[in-house]
Amino acid sequence: MPIKIPRDLPAYSQLESENIFVMDEKKALSQEIRPLQILILNLMPLKELTELDILRSLANTPIQIDVMFLQMETHVSKHTSASHLEKFYVTFSEIKDRKFDGMIITGAPLEKIDFEDVTYWDELTKVMSWSQEHVTSNLYICWAAQAGMYYHYGVRKKFLKEKLSGVYLHHVIHRKDPLVRGFDDYFYAPHSRYSEASREDILSNNTFKILADSKEAGIYIATAENGKNVFVMGHPEYDRYTLDNEYKRDIHKGLSPNIPVHYYPENDPENRPRMQWRSHANALYTNWLNYYVYQVTPYIL
């Protein structure tokens, strides 16, 4: 089944060209199905690219999904046009009285900043608090996972000595958990961050169930409260060239970044990056939508 998005959303034509099943509102209305209502709080600067990455992953589920994009009212985007945001995004004040089956909060390039110093932190905490009563299951990605663990459970953020960037090997810990159903014992996933949630705080809190870990990148997937909150520390939604674009952007900024590890063949940035995480990324999003959202959400929200 497809994701339902506006036909004039820029991601629509790209997804269609990739043979990914998408549906516009007109066709969706002809089907007697209640689609899942998924809210995506997009905190990434290049919002259109993030839309494409996440929609590509969500489209592999057999469940029809109605996607709505949310933006922060207290933040003015510098990298996405106001016309795009006005046309395709809603604000929290517009949807705070609604309920949703699931919500995804994306990462943001804010790892070097203390949470309370983020300009929209107060608004973000309102959304996270609201989600506990208005959303069946919440999926936090990368920086949002760190922010969610900190806000809900007091897990500290630890700054890394250098940026963690590349595609890392992980191993599954609780194989019988539905979120990692169909995963291989070991799998790859991309990371791109300057900080991490405190491993000690996570391990000492019985609220968390750790599902996947990495010797190099640390804890990757953890859940809390029977899947009410799901935390993914990396970027499973990344496209083949996302890390490549970030690496070359940092070079142009004069930051002298390290080459993303386990990413370029022969560790040469001139080579085409390997795509070695897509199947597990698709399984992760599909499992979340099926077992933590669709199977437990009420028919009438």
Tab-separated table of C-alpha atoms in Angstrom:
chain	number	residue	atom	x	y	z
A	1	MET	CA	0.000	0.000	0.000
A	2	PRO	CA	1.169	3.560	-0.623
A	3	ILE	CA	1.863	6.706	1.303
A	4	LYS	CA	-0.651	9.490	0.666
A	5	ILE	CA	0.954	12.852	0.005
A	6	PRO	CA	0.033	15.928	-2.056
A	7	ARG	CA	0.741	15.407	-5.747
A	8	ASP	CA	2.560	18.748	-5.946
A	9	LEU	CA	4.944	17.933	-3.082
A	10	PRO	CA	8.397	17.936	-4.760
A	11	ALA	CA	9.148	14.471	-3.391
A	12	TYR	CA	6.130	12.985	-5.206
A	13	SER	CA	7.632	12.906	-8.705
A	14	GLN	CA	10.994	11.651	-7.447
A	15	LEU	CA	9.407	8.781	-5.513
A	16	GLU	CA	7.246	7.895	-8.502
A	17	SER	CA	10.319	7.821	-10.766
A	18	GLU	CA	11.918	5.349	-8.327
A	19	ASN	CA	8.916	3.036	-8.724
A	20	ILE	CA	7.803	3.707	-5.150
A	21	PHE	CA	4.053	3.474	-4.611
A	22	VAL	CA	2.617	6.909	-3.782
A	23	MET	CA	-0.963	8.094	-3.940
A	24	ASP	CA	-2.543	11.524	-4.114
A	25	GLU	CA	-5.534	12.619	-2.051
A	26	LYS	CA	-8.086	12.134	-4.850
A	27	LYS	CA	-7.347	8.446	-5.330
A	28	ALA	CA	-7.041	7.793	-1.586
A	29	LEU	CA	-10.550	9.103	-0.976
A	30	SER	CA	-11.959	6.373	-3.228
A	31	GLN	CA	-10.651	3.623	-0.924
A	32	GLU	CA	-12.685	2.434	2.058
A	33	ILE	CA	-9.685	2.170	4.364
A	34	ARG	CA	-8.667	4.184	7.380
A	35	PRO	CA	-5.043	5.102	6.678
A	36	LEU	CA	-2.594	5.559	9.511
A	37	GLN	CA	-2.209	9.195	10.496
A	38	ILE	CA	1.537	9.854	10.736
A	39	LEU	CA	2.904	13.221	11.841
A	40	ILE	CA	6.493	14.068	10.879
A	41	LEU	CA	8.226	16.849	12.799
A	42	ASN	CA	10.988	17.755	10.349
A	43	LEU	CA	13.820	19.546	12.153
A	44	MET	CA	16.462	19.111	9.446
A	45	PRO	CA	17.638	22.268	7.611
A	46	LEU	CA	17.210	20.837	4.097
A	47	LYS	CA	13.638	19.790	4.659
A	48	GLU	CA	12.828	18.700	1.118
A	49	LEU	CA	15.683	16.172	1.083
A	50	THR	CA	14.612	14.815	4.473
A	51	GLU	CA	11.023	14.537	3.264
A	52	LEU	CA	12.217	12.402	0.365
A	53	ASP	CA	14.418	10.201	2.564
A	54	ILE	CA	11.695	9.455	5.115
A	55	LEU	CA	8.871	9.051	2.610
A	56	ARG	CA	11.010	6.606	0.643
A	57	SER	CA	11.354	4.456	3.766
A	58	LEU	CA	7.715	4.678	4.807
A	59	ALA	CA	6.484	3.704	1.353
A	60	ASN	CA	7.643	0.091	1.714
A	61	THR	CA	4.970	-0.834	4.242
A	62	PRO	CA	1.770	-2.618	3.126
A	63	ILE	CA	-0.272	-0.157	5.203
A	64	GLN	CA	-1.763	3.013	3.727
A	65	ILE	CA	-0.279	6.086	5.409
A	66	ASP	CA	-1.545	9.655	5.525
A	67	VAL	CA	1.476	11.889	6.184
A	68	MET	CA	1.419	15.367	7.682
A	69	PHE	CA	4.517	17.531	8.123
A	70	LEU	CA	5.004	19.674	11.225
A	71	GLN	CA	7.338	22.652	11.657
A	72	MET	CA	8.402	24.691	14.677
A	73	GLU	CA	6.598	28.008	14.991
A	74	THR	CA	9.441	29.501	17.035
A	75	HIS	CA	12.091	28.837	14.367
A	76	VAL	CA	12.547	30.433	10.958
A	77	SER	CA	14.070	28.029	8.437
A	78	LYS	CA	17.027	29.434	6.501
A	79	HIS	CA	17.358	26.588	4.009
A	80	THR	CA	13.761	25.852	2.983
A	81	SER	CA	11.526	28.369	1.261
A	82	ALA	CA	8.705	29.974	3.193
A	83	SER	CA	6.312	29.100	0.358
A	84	HIS	CA	7.137	25.389	0.684
A	85	LEU	CA	6.602	25.450	4.443
A	86	GLU	CA	3.382	27.408	4.158
A	87	LYS	CA	1.987	25.019	1.571
A	88	PHE	CA	2.999	21.639	2.987
A	89	TYR	CA	3.566	22.135	6.735
A	90	VAL	CA	1.364	22.748	9.749
A	91	THR	CA	2.228	24.246	13.125
A	92	PHE	CA	1.676	22.787	16.552
A	93	SER	CA	-1.103	25.244	17.398
A	94	GLU	CA	-3.009	23.944	14.359
A	95	ILE	CA	-2.917	20.266	15.341
A	96	LYS	CA	-2.578	20.232	19.146
A	97	ASP	CA	-6.196	19.104	19.581
A	98	ARG	CA	-5.819	16.166	17.194
A	99	LYS	CA	-4.570	12.635	17.773
A	100	PHE	CA	-2.207	10.659	15.559
A	101	ASP	CA	-1.285	7.013	15.153
A	102	GLY	CA	2.413	7.735	14.984
A	103	MET	CA	4.907	10.579	15.012
A	104	ILE	CA	8.470	10.785	13.691
A	105	ILE	CA	10.818	13.497	14.973
A	106	THR	CA	13.871	13.872	12.772
A	107	GLY	CA	17.414	14.682	13.685
A	108	ALA	CA	18.879	18.183	13.592
A	109	PRO	CA	22.477	19.489	13.359
A	110	LEU	CA	22.429	20.661	16.974
A	111	GLU	CA	24.644	18.117	18.735
A	112	LYS	CA	27.184	20.752	19.811
A	113	ILE	CA	24.526	22.833	21.586
A	114	ASP	CA	23.051	22.142	25.016
A	115	PHE	CA	19.385	21.241	24.742
A	116	GLU	CA	18.168	24.251	26.712
A	117	ASP	CA	20.108	26.571	24.386
A	118	VAL	CA	18.236	25.406	21.291
A	119	THR	CA	16.016	28.304	20.230
A	120	TYR	CA	12.896	26.173	19.890
A	121	TRP	CA	13.542	23.872	22.872
A	122	ASP	CA	10.475	25.060	24.829
A	123	GLU	CA	8.197	24.423	21.859
A	124	LEU	CA	9.799	21.048	21.183
A	125	THR	CA	9.263	19.931	24.776
A	126	LYS	CA	5.598	20.902	24.474
A	127	VAL	CA	5.311	18.657	21.411
A	128	MET	CA	7.083	15.777	23.153
A	129	SER	CA	4.885	16.127	26.237
A	130	TRP	CA	1.729	16.377	24.095
A	131	SER	CA	2.731	13.261	22.144
A	132	GLN	CA	2.444	11.018	25.200
A	133	GLU	CA	-1.343	11.459	25.219
A	134	HIS	CA	-2.004	12.224	21.555
A	135	VAL	CA	0.218	9.753	19.664
A	136	THR	CA	0.200	5.961	19.811
A	137	SER	CA	3.952	5.555	19.174
A	138	ASN	CA	6.772	8.067	18.701
A	139	LEU	CA	9.922	7.434	16.658
A	140	TYR	CA	12.869	9.684	17.518
A	141	ILE	CA	15.826	9.848	15.086
A	142	CYS	CA	19.458	10.787	15.872
A	143	TRP	CA	19.526	14.196	17.669
A	144	ALA	CA	15.804	13.876	18.392
A	145	ALA	CA	16.531	10.506	20.054
A	146	GLN	CA	19.032	12.204	22.339
A	147	ALA	CA	16.595	15.050	23.020
A	148	GLY	CA	13.713	12.657	23.712
A	149	MET	CA	15.756	10.531	26.111
A	150	TYR	CA	16.897	13.657	27.916
A	151	TYR	CA	13.454	15.235	28.192
A	152	HIS	CA	11.463	12.117	29.092
A	153	TYR	CA	14.008	10.174	31.146
A	154	GLY	CA	16.854	12.518	32.112
A	155	VAL	CA	19.515	10.795	29.983
A	156	ARG	CA	22.531	13.079	29.638
A	157	LYS	CA	24.118	14.028	26.330
A	158	LYS	CA	27.846	13.392	25.945
A	159	PHE	CA	29.942	15.296	23.417
A	160	LEU	CA	32.253	13.220	21.222
A	161	LYS	CA	35.905	14.093	20.604
A	162	GLU	CA	35.268	14.061	16.865
A	163	LYS	CA	32.315	13.592	14.559
A	164	LEU	CA	30.943	10.078	14.273
A	165	SER	CA	30.343	9.728	10.558
A	166	GLY	CA	29.987	6.655	8.411
A	167	VAL	CA	28.222	3.321	8.074
A	168	TYR	CA	28.689	1.104	11.130
A	169	LEU	CA	28.114	-2.545	11.925
A	170	HIS	CA	25.480	-3.301	14.593
A	171	HIS	CA	24.254	-6.470	16.227
A	172	VAL	CA	20.745	-7.386	17.329
A	173	ILE	CA	20.304	-8.017	21.061
A	174	HIS	CA	16.630	-8.921	21.564
A	175	ARG	CA	15.893	-10.886	18.413
A	176	LYS	CA	12.282	-11.665	19.392
A	177	ASP	CA	11.283	-8.014	19.700
A	178	PRO	CA	8.928	-7.112	16.818
A	179	LEU	CA	10.907	-3.971	15.945
A	180	VAL	CA	13.885	-6.048	14.755
A	181	ARG	CA	11.865	-8.883	13.262
A	182	GLY	CA	13.496	-10.041	10.040
A	183	PHE	CA	16.850	-8.440	10.862
A	184	ASP	CA	20.080	-10.339	10.329
A	185	ASP	CA	22.281	-10.952	13.369
A	186	TYR	CA	24.514	-8.126	12.138
A	187	PHE	CA	23.526	-5.173	9.969
A	188	TYR	CA	24.779	-1.757	8.850
A	189	ALA	CA	23.353	1.695	9.523
A	190	PRO	CA	24.576	5.268	8.912
A	191	HIS	CA	25.511	7.705	11.690
A	192	SER	CA	26.363	11.391	11.490
A	193	ARG	CA	26.691	13.220	14.825
A	194	TYR	CA	28.932	14.990	17.318
A	195	SER	CA	27.320	13.648	20.486
A	196	GLU	CA	25.595	10.622	21.966
A	197	ALA	CA	23.145	9.762	24.711
A	198	SER	CA	24.985	8.601	27.830
A	199	ARG	CA	25.407	4.836	27.656
A	200	GLU	CA	25.696	4.675	31.438
A	201	ASP	CA	22.388	6.504	31.920
A	202	ILE	CA	20.605	4.228	29.454
A	203	LEU	CA	21.958	1.010	30.949
A	204	SER	CA	21.122	2.109	34.499
A	205	ASN	CA	17.495	2.903	33.623
A	206	ASN	CA	15.230	-0.149	33.540
A	207	THR	CA	12.760	1.796	31.405
A	208	PHE	CA	14.845	1.136	28.311
A	209	LYS	CA	15.060	-2.016	26.252
A	210	ILE	CA	18.146	-2.006	24.033
A	211	LEU	CA	17.531	-3.801	20.745
A	212	ALA	CA	20.701	-3.114	18.752
A	213	ASP	CA	24.228	-2.004	19.594
A	214	SER	CA	27.536	-1.290	17.875
A	215	LYS	CA	31.108	-1.561	19.133
A	216	GLU	CA	32.052	1.555	17.158
A	217	ALA	CA	28.863	3.657	17.194
A	218	GLY	CA	27.297	2.652	20.522
A	219	ILE	CA	23.641	1.959	21.279
A	220	TYR	CA	21.583	2.176	18.093
A	221	ILE	CA	17.974	1.213	18.892
A	222	ALA	CA	16.225	1.410	22.258
A	223	THR	CA	12.566	1.436	23.214
A	224	ALA	CA	10.702	2.599	26.292
A	225	GLU	CA	7.252	1.937	27.715
A	226	ASN	CA	6.452	-0.999	25.422
A	227	GLY	CA	7.201	0.942	22.266
A	228	LYS	CA	5.437	4.154	23.168
A	229	ASN	CA	8.778	5.827	22.540
A	230	VAL	CA	11.300	4.376	20.089
A	231	PHE	CA	14.807	5.835	19.863
A	232	VAL	CA	17.058	5.323	16.834
A	233	MET	CA	20.484	6.917	17.281
A	234	GLY	CA	21.501	6.917	13.615
A	235	HIS	CA	19.966	7.799	10.265
A	236	PRO	CA	18.448	4.674	8.698
A	237	GLU	CA	16.517	6.882	6.280
A	238	TYR	CA	19.667	8.316	4.647
A	239	ASP	CA	20.021	7.973	0.902
A	240	ARG	CA	23.183	6.687	-0.783
A	241	TYR	CA	24.724	10.144	-1.164
A	242	THR	CA	23.588	11.873	2.038
A	243	LEU	CA	26.809	11.247	3.950
A	244	ASP	CA	28.771	12.128	0.811
A	245	ASN	CA	26.974	15.466	0.551
A	246	GLU	CA	27.591	16.184	4.236
A	247	TYR	CA	31.284	15.313	3.937
A	248	LYS	CA	31.834	17.556	0.913
A	249	ARG	CA	29.783	20.349	2.500
A	250	ASP	CA	32.048	20.261	5.557
A	251	ILE	CA	35.128	20.367	3.323
A	252	HIS	CA	33.802	23.492	1.607
A	253	LYS	CA	33.272	25.024	5.043
A	254	GLY	CA	36.931	24.413	5.836
A	255	LEU	CA	36.204	21.972	8.669
A	256	SER	CA	38.696	19.254	7.574
A	257	PRO	CA	36.272	16.395	8.302
A	258	ASN	CA	37.341	12.773	8.527
A	259	ILE	CA	36.242	10.557	5.649
A	260	PRO	CA	33.026	8.720	6.615
A	261	VAL	CA	34.091	5.224	7.647
A	262	HIS	CA	33.005	1.995	5.881
A	263	TYR	CA	31.306	4.122	3.236
A	264	TYR	CA	33.442	4.713	0.158
A	265	PRO	CA	35.004	1.705	-1.608
A	266	GLU	CA	38.726	1.674	-0.806
A	267	ASN	CA	38.032	4.671	1.463
A	268	ASP	CA	38.240	6.930	-1.595
A	269	PRO	CA	35.684	9.794	-1.726
A	270	GLU	CA	35.930	9.738	-5.520
A	271	ASN	CA	34.289	6.303	-5.550
A	272	ARG	CA	30.537	5.790	-5.566
A	273	PRO	CA	29.380	5.142	-1.951
A	274	ARG	CA	28.130	1.684	-1.078
A	275	MET	CA	24.437	1.306	-0.260
A	276	GLN	CA	24.459	-1.415	2.411
A	277	TRP	CA	21.736	-0.420	4.889
A	278	ARG	CA	18.538	0.022	2.852
A	279	SER	CA	16.979	-3.399	3.508
A	280	HIS	CA	17.295	-3.099	7.291
A	281	ALA	CA	16.137	0.516	7.220
A	282	ASN	CA	13.000	-0.549	5.348
A	283	ALA	CA	12.441	-3.382	7.827
A	284	LEU	CA	12.817	-0.982	10.758
A	285	TYR	CA	10.204	1.477	9.496
A	286	THR	CA	7.860	-1.290	8.379
A	287	ASN	CA	8.090	-3.064	11.746
A	288	TRP	CA	7.516	0.163	13.652
A	289	LEU	CA	4.448	1.030	11.591
A	290	ASN	CA	3.018	-2.478	11.813
A	291	TYR	CA	3.768	-3.695	15.343
A	292	TYR	CA	4.033	-0.467	17.333
A	293	VAL	CA	1.455	1.633	15.486
A	294	TYR	CA	-1.033	-0.317	13.358
A	295	GLN	CA	-1.450	-3.296	15.682
A	296	VAL	CA	-2.086	-1.195	18.809
A	297	THR	CA	-3.636	2.067	17.679
A	298	PRO	CA	-7.420	2.470	18.108
A	299	TYR	CA	-9.550	2.457	14.973
A	300	ILE	CA	-11.179	5.691	16.094
A	301	LEU	CA	-8.460	8.116	17.165
